[in-house]
CSV table of C-alpha atoms and ligand atoms in Angstrom, one decimal:
chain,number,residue,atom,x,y,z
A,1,UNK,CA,0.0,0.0,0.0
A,2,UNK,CA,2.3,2.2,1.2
A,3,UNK,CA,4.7,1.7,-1.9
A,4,UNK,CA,1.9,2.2,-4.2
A,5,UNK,CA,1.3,5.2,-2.7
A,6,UNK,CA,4.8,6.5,-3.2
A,7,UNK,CA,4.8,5.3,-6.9
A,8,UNK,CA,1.7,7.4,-7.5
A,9,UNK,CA,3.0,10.3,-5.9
A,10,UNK,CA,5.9,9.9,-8.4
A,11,UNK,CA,4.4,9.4,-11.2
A,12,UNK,CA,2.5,13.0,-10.2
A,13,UNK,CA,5.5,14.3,-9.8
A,14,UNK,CA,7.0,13.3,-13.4
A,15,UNK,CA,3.4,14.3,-14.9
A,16,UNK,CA,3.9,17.7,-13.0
A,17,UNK,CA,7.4,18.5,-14.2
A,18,UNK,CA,6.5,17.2,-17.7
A,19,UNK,CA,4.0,20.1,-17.7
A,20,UNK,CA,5.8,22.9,-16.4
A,21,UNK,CA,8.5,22.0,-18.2
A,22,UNK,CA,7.2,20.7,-21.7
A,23,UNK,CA,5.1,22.8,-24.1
A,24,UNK,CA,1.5,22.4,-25.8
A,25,UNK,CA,1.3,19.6,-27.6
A,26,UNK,CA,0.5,20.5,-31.1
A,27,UNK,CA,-2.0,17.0,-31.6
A,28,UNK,CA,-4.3,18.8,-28.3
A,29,UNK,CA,-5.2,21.9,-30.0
A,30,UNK,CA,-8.2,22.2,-32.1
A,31,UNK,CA,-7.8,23.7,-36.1
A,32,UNK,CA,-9.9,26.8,-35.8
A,33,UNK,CA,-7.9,29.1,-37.9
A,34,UNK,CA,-8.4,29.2,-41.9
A,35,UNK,CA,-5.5,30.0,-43.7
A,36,UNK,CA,-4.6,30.3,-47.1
A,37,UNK,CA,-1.3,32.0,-48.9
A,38,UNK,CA,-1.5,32.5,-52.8
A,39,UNK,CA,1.8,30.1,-53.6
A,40,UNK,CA,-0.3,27.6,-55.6
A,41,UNK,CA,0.7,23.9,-55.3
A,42,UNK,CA,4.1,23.0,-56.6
A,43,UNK,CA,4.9,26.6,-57.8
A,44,UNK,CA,8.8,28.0,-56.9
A,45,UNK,CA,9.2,31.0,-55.5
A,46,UNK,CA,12.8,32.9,-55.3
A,47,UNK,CA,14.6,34.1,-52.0
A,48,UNK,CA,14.7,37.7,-51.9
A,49,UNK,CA,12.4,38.3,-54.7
A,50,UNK,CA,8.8,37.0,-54.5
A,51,UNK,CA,6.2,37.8,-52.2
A,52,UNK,CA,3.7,35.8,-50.3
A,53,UNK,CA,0.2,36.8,-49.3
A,54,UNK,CA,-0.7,35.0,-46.5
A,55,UNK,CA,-4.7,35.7,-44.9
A,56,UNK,CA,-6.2,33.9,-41.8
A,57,UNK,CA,-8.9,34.1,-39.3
A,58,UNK,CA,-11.5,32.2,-37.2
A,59,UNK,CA,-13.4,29.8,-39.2
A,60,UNK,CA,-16.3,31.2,-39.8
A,61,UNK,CA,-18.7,27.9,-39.9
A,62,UNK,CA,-17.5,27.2,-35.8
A,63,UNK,CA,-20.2,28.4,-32.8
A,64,UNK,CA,-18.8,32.0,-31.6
A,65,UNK,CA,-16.5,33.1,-29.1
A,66,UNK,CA,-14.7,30.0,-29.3
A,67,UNK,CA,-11.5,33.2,-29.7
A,68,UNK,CA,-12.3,34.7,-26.5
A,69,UNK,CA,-8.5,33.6,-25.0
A,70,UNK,CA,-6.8,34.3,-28.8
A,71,UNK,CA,-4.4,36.9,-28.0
A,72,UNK,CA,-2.0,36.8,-31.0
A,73,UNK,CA,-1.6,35.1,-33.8
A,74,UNK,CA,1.7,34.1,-35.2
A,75,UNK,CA,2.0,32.9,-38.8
A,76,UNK,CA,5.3,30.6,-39.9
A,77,UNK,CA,7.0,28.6,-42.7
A,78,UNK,CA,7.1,25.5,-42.0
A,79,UNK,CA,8.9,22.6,-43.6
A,80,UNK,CA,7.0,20.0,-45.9
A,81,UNK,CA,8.2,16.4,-45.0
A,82,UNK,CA,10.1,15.9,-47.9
A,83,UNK,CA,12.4,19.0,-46.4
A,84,UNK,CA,12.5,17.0,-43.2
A,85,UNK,CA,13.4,13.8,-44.3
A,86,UNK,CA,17.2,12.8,-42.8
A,87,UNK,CA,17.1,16.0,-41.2
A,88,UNK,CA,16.6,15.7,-37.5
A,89,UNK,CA,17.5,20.0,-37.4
A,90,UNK,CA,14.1,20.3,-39.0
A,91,UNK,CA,12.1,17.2,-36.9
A,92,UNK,CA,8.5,17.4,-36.1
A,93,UNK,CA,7.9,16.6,-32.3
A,94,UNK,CA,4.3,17.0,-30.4
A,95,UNK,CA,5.3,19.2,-28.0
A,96,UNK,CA,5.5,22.5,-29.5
A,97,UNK,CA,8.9,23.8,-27.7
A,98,UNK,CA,10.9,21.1,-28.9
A,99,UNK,CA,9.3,21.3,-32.5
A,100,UNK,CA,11.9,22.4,-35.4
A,101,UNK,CA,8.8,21.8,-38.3
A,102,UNK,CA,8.2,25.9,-38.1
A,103,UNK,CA,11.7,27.7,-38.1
A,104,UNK,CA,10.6,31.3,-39.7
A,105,UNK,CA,8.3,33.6,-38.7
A,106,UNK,CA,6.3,35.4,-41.3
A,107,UNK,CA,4.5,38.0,-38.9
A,108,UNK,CA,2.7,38.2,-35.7
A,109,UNK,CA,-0.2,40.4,-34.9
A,110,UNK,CA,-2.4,40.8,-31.9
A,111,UNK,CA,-5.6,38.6,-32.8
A,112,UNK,CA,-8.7,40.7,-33.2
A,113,UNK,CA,-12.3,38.9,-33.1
A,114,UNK,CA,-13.7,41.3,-34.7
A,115,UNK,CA,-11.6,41.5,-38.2
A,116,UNK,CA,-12.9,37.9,-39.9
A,117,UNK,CA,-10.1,37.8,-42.1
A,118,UNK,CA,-6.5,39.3,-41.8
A,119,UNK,CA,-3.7,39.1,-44.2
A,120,UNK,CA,0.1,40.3,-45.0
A,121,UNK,CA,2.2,39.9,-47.9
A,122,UNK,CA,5.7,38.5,-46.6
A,123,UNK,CA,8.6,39.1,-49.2
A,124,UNK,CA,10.7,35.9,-49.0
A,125,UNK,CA,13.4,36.5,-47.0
A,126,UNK,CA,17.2,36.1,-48.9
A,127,UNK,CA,18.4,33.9,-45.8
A,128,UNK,CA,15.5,31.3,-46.5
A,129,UNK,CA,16.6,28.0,-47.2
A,130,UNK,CA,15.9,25.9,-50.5
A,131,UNK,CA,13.2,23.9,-49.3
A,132,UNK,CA,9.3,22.5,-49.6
A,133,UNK,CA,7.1,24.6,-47.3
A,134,UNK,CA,3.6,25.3,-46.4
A,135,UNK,CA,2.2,27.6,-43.5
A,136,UNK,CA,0.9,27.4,-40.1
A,137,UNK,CA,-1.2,29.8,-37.8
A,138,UNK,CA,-1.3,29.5,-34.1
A,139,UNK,CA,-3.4,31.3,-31.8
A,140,UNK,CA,-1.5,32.1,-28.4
A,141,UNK,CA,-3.4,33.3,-25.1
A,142,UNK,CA,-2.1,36.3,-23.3
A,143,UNK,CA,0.7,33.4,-21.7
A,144,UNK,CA,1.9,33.2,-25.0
A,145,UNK,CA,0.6,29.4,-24.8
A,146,UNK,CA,-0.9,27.8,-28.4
A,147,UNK,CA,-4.3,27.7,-28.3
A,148,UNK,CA,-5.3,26.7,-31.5
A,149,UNK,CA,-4.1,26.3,-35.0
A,150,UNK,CA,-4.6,26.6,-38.8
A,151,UNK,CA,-2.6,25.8,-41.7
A,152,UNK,CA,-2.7,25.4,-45.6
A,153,UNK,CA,-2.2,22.3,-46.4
A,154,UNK,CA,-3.9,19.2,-45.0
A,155,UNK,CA,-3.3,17.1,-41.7
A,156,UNK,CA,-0.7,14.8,-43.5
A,157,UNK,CA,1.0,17.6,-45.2
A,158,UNK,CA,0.8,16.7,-48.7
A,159,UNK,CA,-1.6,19.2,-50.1
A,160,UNK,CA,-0.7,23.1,-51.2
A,161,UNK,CA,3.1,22.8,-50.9
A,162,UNK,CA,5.2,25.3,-52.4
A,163,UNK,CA,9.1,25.4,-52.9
A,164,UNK,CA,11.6,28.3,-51.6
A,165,UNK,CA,14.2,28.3,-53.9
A,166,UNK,CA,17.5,30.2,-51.9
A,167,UNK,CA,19.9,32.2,-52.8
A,168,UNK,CA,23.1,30.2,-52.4
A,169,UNK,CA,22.0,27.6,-55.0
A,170,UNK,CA,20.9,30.5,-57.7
A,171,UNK,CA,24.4,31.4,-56.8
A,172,UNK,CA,26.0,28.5,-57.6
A,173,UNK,CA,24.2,28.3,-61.6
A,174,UNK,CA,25.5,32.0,-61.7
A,175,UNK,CA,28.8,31.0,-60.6
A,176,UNK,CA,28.6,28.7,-63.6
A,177,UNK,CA,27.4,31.1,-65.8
A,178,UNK,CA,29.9,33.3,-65.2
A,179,UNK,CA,32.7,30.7,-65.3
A,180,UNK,CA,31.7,29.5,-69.1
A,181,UNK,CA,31.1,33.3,-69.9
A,182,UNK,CA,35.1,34.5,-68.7
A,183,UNK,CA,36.3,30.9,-70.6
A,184,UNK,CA,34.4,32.1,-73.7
A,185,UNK,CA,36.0,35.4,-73.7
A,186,UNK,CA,39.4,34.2,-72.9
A,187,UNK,CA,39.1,31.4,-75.6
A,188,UNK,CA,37.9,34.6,-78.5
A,189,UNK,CA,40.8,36.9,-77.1
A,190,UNK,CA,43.0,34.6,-78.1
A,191,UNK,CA,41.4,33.7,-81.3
A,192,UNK,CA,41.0,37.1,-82.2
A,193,UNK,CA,44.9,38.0,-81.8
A,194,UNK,CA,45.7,35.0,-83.9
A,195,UNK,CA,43.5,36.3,-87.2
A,196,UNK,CA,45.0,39.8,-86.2
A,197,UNK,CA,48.2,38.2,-86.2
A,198,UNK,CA,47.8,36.1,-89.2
A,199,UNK,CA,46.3,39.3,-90.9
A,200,UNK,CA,49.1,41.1,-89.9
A,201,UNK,CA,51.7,38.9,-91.1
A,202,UNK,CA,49.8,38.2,-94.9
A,203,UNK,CA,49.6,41.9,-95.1
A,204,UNK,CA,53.5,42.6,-94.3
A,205,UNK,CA,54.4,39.7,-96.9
B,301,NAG,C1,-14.4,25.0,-40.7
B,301,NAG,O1,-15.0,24.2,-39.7
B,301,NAG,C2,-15.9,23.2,-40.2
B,301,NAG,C3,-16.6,22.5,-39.0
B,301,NAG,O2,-15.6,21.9,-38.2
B,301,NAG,C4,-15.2,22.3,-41.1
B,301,NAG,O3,-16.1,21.3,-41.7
B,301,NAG,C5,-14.6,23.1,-42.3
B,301,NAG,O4,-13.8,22.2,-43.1
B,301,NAG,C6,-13.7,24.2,-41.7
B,301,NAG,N1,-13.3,25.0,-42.8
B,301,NAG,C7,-12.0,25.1,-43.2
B,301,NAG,C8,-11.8,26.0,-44.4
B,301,NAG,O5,-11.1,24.6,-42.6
Protein backbone atom coordinates (compact mmCIF):
# COMPACT_ATOMS: atom_id res chain seq x y z
CA UNK A 1 0.00 0.00 0.00
CA UNK A 2 2.26 2.21 1.18
CA UNK A 3 4.73 1.68 -1.94
CA UNK A 4 1.86 2.22 -4.23
CA UNK A 5 1.28 5.20 -2.67
CA UNK A 6 4.75 6.45 -3.23
CA UNK A 7 4.84 5.26 -6.92
CA UNK A 8 1.75 7.38 -7.51
CA UNK A 9 2.95 10.32 -5.89
CA UNK A 10 5.86 9.87 -8.40
CA UNK A 11 4.42 9.36 -11.22
CA UNK A 12 2.46 13.02 -10.18
CA UNK A 13 5.53 14.29 -9.75
CA UNK A 14 6.97 13.25 -13.40
CA UNK A 15 3.41 14.32 -14.93
CA UNK A 16 3.94 17.72 -12.97
CA UNK A 17 7.43 18.49 -14.15
CA UNK A 18 6.48 17.16 -17.69
CA UNK A 19 3.95 20.13 -17.71
CA UNK A 20 5.83 22.90 -16.42
CA UNK A 21 8.52 22.00 -18.24
CA UNK A 22 7.23 20.67 -21.74
CA UNK A 23 5.14 22.85 -24.08
CA UNK A 24 1.54 22.37 -25.82
CA UNK A 25 1.25 19.57 -27.63
CA UNK A 26 0.45 20.49 -31.10
CA UNK A 27 -2.04 17.05 -31.59
CA UNK A 28 -4.31 18.82 -28.26
CA UNK A 29 -5.17 21.88 -30.03
CA UNK A 30 -8.22 22.23 -32.10
CA UNK A 31 -7.79 23.72 -36.12
CA UNK A 32 -9.87 26.81 -35.83
CA UNK A 33 -7.88 29.05 -37.93
CA UNK A 34 -8.45 29.16 -41.85
CA UNK A 35 -5.47 29.98 -43.66
CA UNK A 36 -4.57 30.32 -47.11
CA UNK A 37 -1.27 32.04 -48.91
CA UNK A 38 -1.46 32.51 -52.81
CA UNK A 39 1.84 30.13 -53.55
CA UNK A 40 -0.30 27.56 -55.57
CA UNK A 41 0.74 23.93 -55.35
CA UNK A 42 4.05 23.04 -56.64
CA UNK A 43 4.87 26.61 -57.83
CA UNK A 44 8.85 27.98 -56.92
CA UNK A 45 9.21 31.01 -55.52
CA UNK A 46 12.81 32.88 -55.27
CA UNK A 47 14.55 34.06 -51.99
CA UNK A 48 14.69 37.73 -51.94
CA UNK A 49 12.35 38.34 -54.69
CA UNK A 50 8.79 37.05 -54.46
CA UNK A 51 6.18 37.75 -52.22
CA UNK A 52 3.71 35.78 -50.27
CA UNK A 53 0.18 36.78 -49.30
CA UNK A 54 -0.69 34.97 -46.51
CA UNK A 55 -4.68 35.70 -44.89
CA UNK A 56 -6.20 33.90 -41.76
CA UNK A 57 -8.93 34.10 -39.35
CA UNK A 58 -11.45 32.16 -37.15
CA UNK A 59 -13.37 29.80 -39.16
CA UNK A 60 -16.31 31.24 -39.77
CA UNK A 61 -18.68 27.89 -39.89
CA UNK A 62 -17.53 27.25 -35.82
CA UNK A 63 -20.24 28.36 -32.77
CA UNK A 64 -18.83 32.00 -31.63
CA UNK A 65 -16.46 33.08 -29.12
CA UNK A 66 -14.69 30.02 -29.30
CA UNK A 67 -11.48 33.19 -29.66
CA UNK A 68 -12.26 34.66 -26.47
CA UNK A 69 -8.52 33.61 -25.05
CA UNK A 70 -6.83 34.28 -28.77
CA UNK A 71 -4.43 36.92 -28.01
CA UNK A 72 -1.97 36.76 -31.01
CA UNK A 73 -1.60 35.06 -33.81
CA UNK A 74 1.74 34.09 -35.18
CA UNK A 75 2.02 32.90 -38.84
CA UNK A 76 5.26 30.55 -39.85
CA UNK A 77 6.95 28.60 -42.68
CA UNK A 78 7.12 25.52 -41.99
CA UNK A 79 8.86 22.56 -43.59
CA UNK A 80 6.97 19.98 -45.90
CA UNK A 81 8.19 16.36 -44.98
CA UNK A 82 10.11 15.91 -47.91
CA UNK A 83 12.37 19.00 -46.44
CA UNK A 84 12.53 17.03 -43.17
CA UNK A 85 13.39 13.78 -44.27
CA UNK A 86 17.18 12.76 -42.83
CA UNK A 87 17.15 15.99 -41.21
CA UNK A 88 16.60 15.71 -37.53
CA UNK A 89 17.46 20.02 -37.38
CA UNK A 90 14.14 20.31 -38.99
CA UNK A 91 12.11 17.24 -36.92
CA UNK A 92 8.49 17.38 -36.09
CA UNK A 93 7.86 16.64 -32.33
CA UNK A 94 4.32 16.98 -30.38
CA UNK A 95 5.31 19.16 -28.03
CA UNK A 96 5.50 22.51 -29.46
CA UNK A 97 8.86 23.78 -27.70
CA UNK A 98 10.92 21.07 -28.89
CA UNK A 99 9.30 21.25 -32.55
CA UNK A 100 11.85 22.44 -35.37
CA UNK A 101 8.76 21.83 -38.30
CA UNK A 102 8.17 25.94 -38.08
CA UNK A 103 11.67 27.68 -38.14
CA UNK A 104 10.55 31.28 -39.72
CA UNK A 105 8.34 33.65 -38.68
CA UNK A 106 6.33 35.44 -41.30
CA UNK A 107 4.46 38.03 -38.93
CA UNK A 108 2.68 38.22 -35.68
CA UNK A 109 -0.19 40.35 -34.88
CA UNK A 110 -2.36 40.81 -31.89
CA UNK A 111 -5.57 38.58 -32.76
CA UNK A 112 -8.73 40.71 -33.22
CA UNK A 113 -12.30 38.86 -33.12
CA UNK A 114 -13.71 41.27 -34.75
CA UNK A 115 -11.64 41.51 -38.15
CA UNK A 116 -12.87 37.89 -39.93
CA UNK A 117 -10.13 37.76 -42.07
CA UNK A 118 -6.52 39.31 -41.78
CA UNK A 119 -3.72 39.07 -44.19
CA UNK A 120 0.06 40.30 -45.00
CA UNK A 121 2.24 39.89 -47.92
CA UNK A 122 5.72 38.53 -46.64
CA UNK A 123 8.59 39.13 -49.21
CA UNK A 124 10.67 35.92 -49.04
CA UNK A 125 13.36 36.52 -47.01
CA UNK A 126 17.18 36.14 -48.91
CA UNK A 127 18.36 33.91 -45.83
CA UNK A 128 15.55 31.27 -46.50
CA UNK A 129 16.63 27.99 -47.23
CA UNK A 130 15.85 25.91 -50.51
CA UNK A 131 13.25 23.91 -49.28
CA UNK A 132 9.35 22.55 -49.55
CA UNK A 133 7.08 24.65 -47.34
CA UNK A 134 3.58 25.27 -46.38
CA UNK A 135 2.18 27.60 -43.46
CA UNK A 136 0.90 27.44 -40.14
CA UNK A 137 -1.21 29.76 -37.80
CA UNK A 138 -1.28 29.49 -34.15
CA UNK A 139 -3.40 31.32 -31.82
CA UNK A 140 -1.50 32.06 -28.39
CA UNK A 141 -3.45 33.27 -25.09
CA UNK A 142 -2.09 36.34 -23.27
CA UNK A 143 0.66 33.41 -21.74
CA UNK A 144 1.92 33.24 -25.05
CA UNK A 145 0.63 29.43 -24.79
CA UNK A 146 -0.88 27.82 -28.41
CA UNK A 147 -4.34 27.71 -28.28
CA UNK A 148 -5.32 26.70 -31.50
CA UNK A 149 -4.14 26.32 -35.01
CA UNK A 150 -4.61 26.57 -38.79
CA UNK A 151 -2.58 25.75 -41.73
CA UNK A 152 -2.71 25.38 -45.59
CA UNK A 153 -2.19 22.33 -46.40
CA UNK A 154 -3.90 19.21 -44.96
CA UNK A 155 -3.27 17.10 -41.71
CA UNK A 156 -0.65 14.81 -43.52
CA UNK A 157 1.01 17.59 -45.15
CA UNK A 158 0.82 16.72 -48.69
CA UNK A 159 -1.59 19.15 -50.11
CA UNK A 160 -0.74 23.08 -51.17
CA UNK A 161 3.13 22.85 -50.86
CA UNK A 162 5.21 25.34 -52.37
CA UNK A 163 9.05 25.43 -52.92
CA UNK A 164 11.58 28.34 -51.61
CA UNK A 165 14.17 28.27 -53.85
CA UNK A 166 17.47 30.20 -51.89
CA UNK A 167 19.89 32.25 -52.81
CA UNK A 168 23.10 30.15 -52.41
CA UNK A 169 21.99 27.64 -54.96
CA UNK A 170 20.94 30.48 -57.66
CA UNK A 171 24.42 31.45 -56.76
CA UNK A 172 26.02 28.54 -57.56
CA UNK A 173 24.17 28.29 -61.58
CA UNK A 174 25.54 32.00 -61.71
CA UNK A 175 28.76 30.99 -60.56
CA UNK A 176 28.57 28.74 -63.60
CA UNK A 177 27.37 31.14 -65.85
CA UNK A 178 29.88 33.30 -65.24
CA UNK A 179 32.73 30.68 -65.27
CA UNK A 180 31.66 29.49 -69.13
CA UNK A 181 31.13 33.29 -69.87
CA UNK A 182 35.05 34.53 -68.73
CA UNK A 183 36.32 30.90 -70.64
CA UNK A 184 34.43 32.06 -73.66
CA UNK A 185 36.03 35.39 -73.74
CA UNK A 186 39.42 34.20 -72.92
CA UNK A 187 39.10 31.39 -75.63
CA UNK A 188 37.86 34.58 -78.53
CA UNK A 189 40.78 36.87 -77.12
CA UNK A 190 43.04 34.56 -78.14
CA UNK A 191 41.39 33.72 -81.31
CA UNK A 192 41.03 37.14 -82.15
CA UNK A 193 44.86 38.01 -81.75
CA UNK A 194 45.74 34.99 -83.89
CA UNK A 195 43.51 36.31 -87.18
CA UNK A 196 44.98 39.78 -86.16
CA UNK A 197 48.24 38.15 -86.18
CA UNK A 198 47.85 36.06 -89.24
CA UNK A 199 46.27 39.29 -90.91
CA UNK A 200 49.10 41.13 -89.87
CA UNK A 201 51.68 38.95 -91.12
CA UNK A 202 49.82 38.23 -94.85
CA UNK A 203 49.55 41.91 -95.14
CA UNK A 204 53.50 42.63 -94.28
CA UNK A 205 54.43 39.66 -96.88
C1 LIG B 1 -14.45 24.99 -40.69
O1 LIG B 1 -15.01 24.15 -39.71
C2 LIG B 1 -15.94 23.20 -40.22
C3 LIG B 1 -16.56 22.50 -39.03
O2 LIG B 1 -15.57 21.91 -38.21
C4 LIG B 1 -15.21 22.25 -41.14
O3 LIG B 1 -16.07 21.29 -41.66
C5 LIG B 1 -14.58 23.05 -42.27
O4 LIG B 1 -13.81 22.18 -43.09
C6 LIG B 1 -13.71 24.15 -41.72
N1 LIG B 1 -13.30 24.99 -42.82
C7 LIG B 1 -12.03 25.13 -43.19
C8 LIG B 1 -11.79 25.99 -44.36
O5 LIG B 1 -11.11 24.59 -42.59
Amino acid sequence: MASGFHINSLLFLFFFAGSAFGGVHFSTLPQNLVVQASPKQGSVLRAGEDTIKVTWGLNQTLAPGLDTKYNKVKVKLCYAPISQKDRAWRKTEDDLTRDKTCQFQMVAKPYSSTNKEESFDWKVERDMPTATYFIRAYALDSDGNQVAYGQTTDSHKTTNLFEIQGISGRHVSLDIAAACFSAFSVVSLFGFFYIEKRKAKSSGK
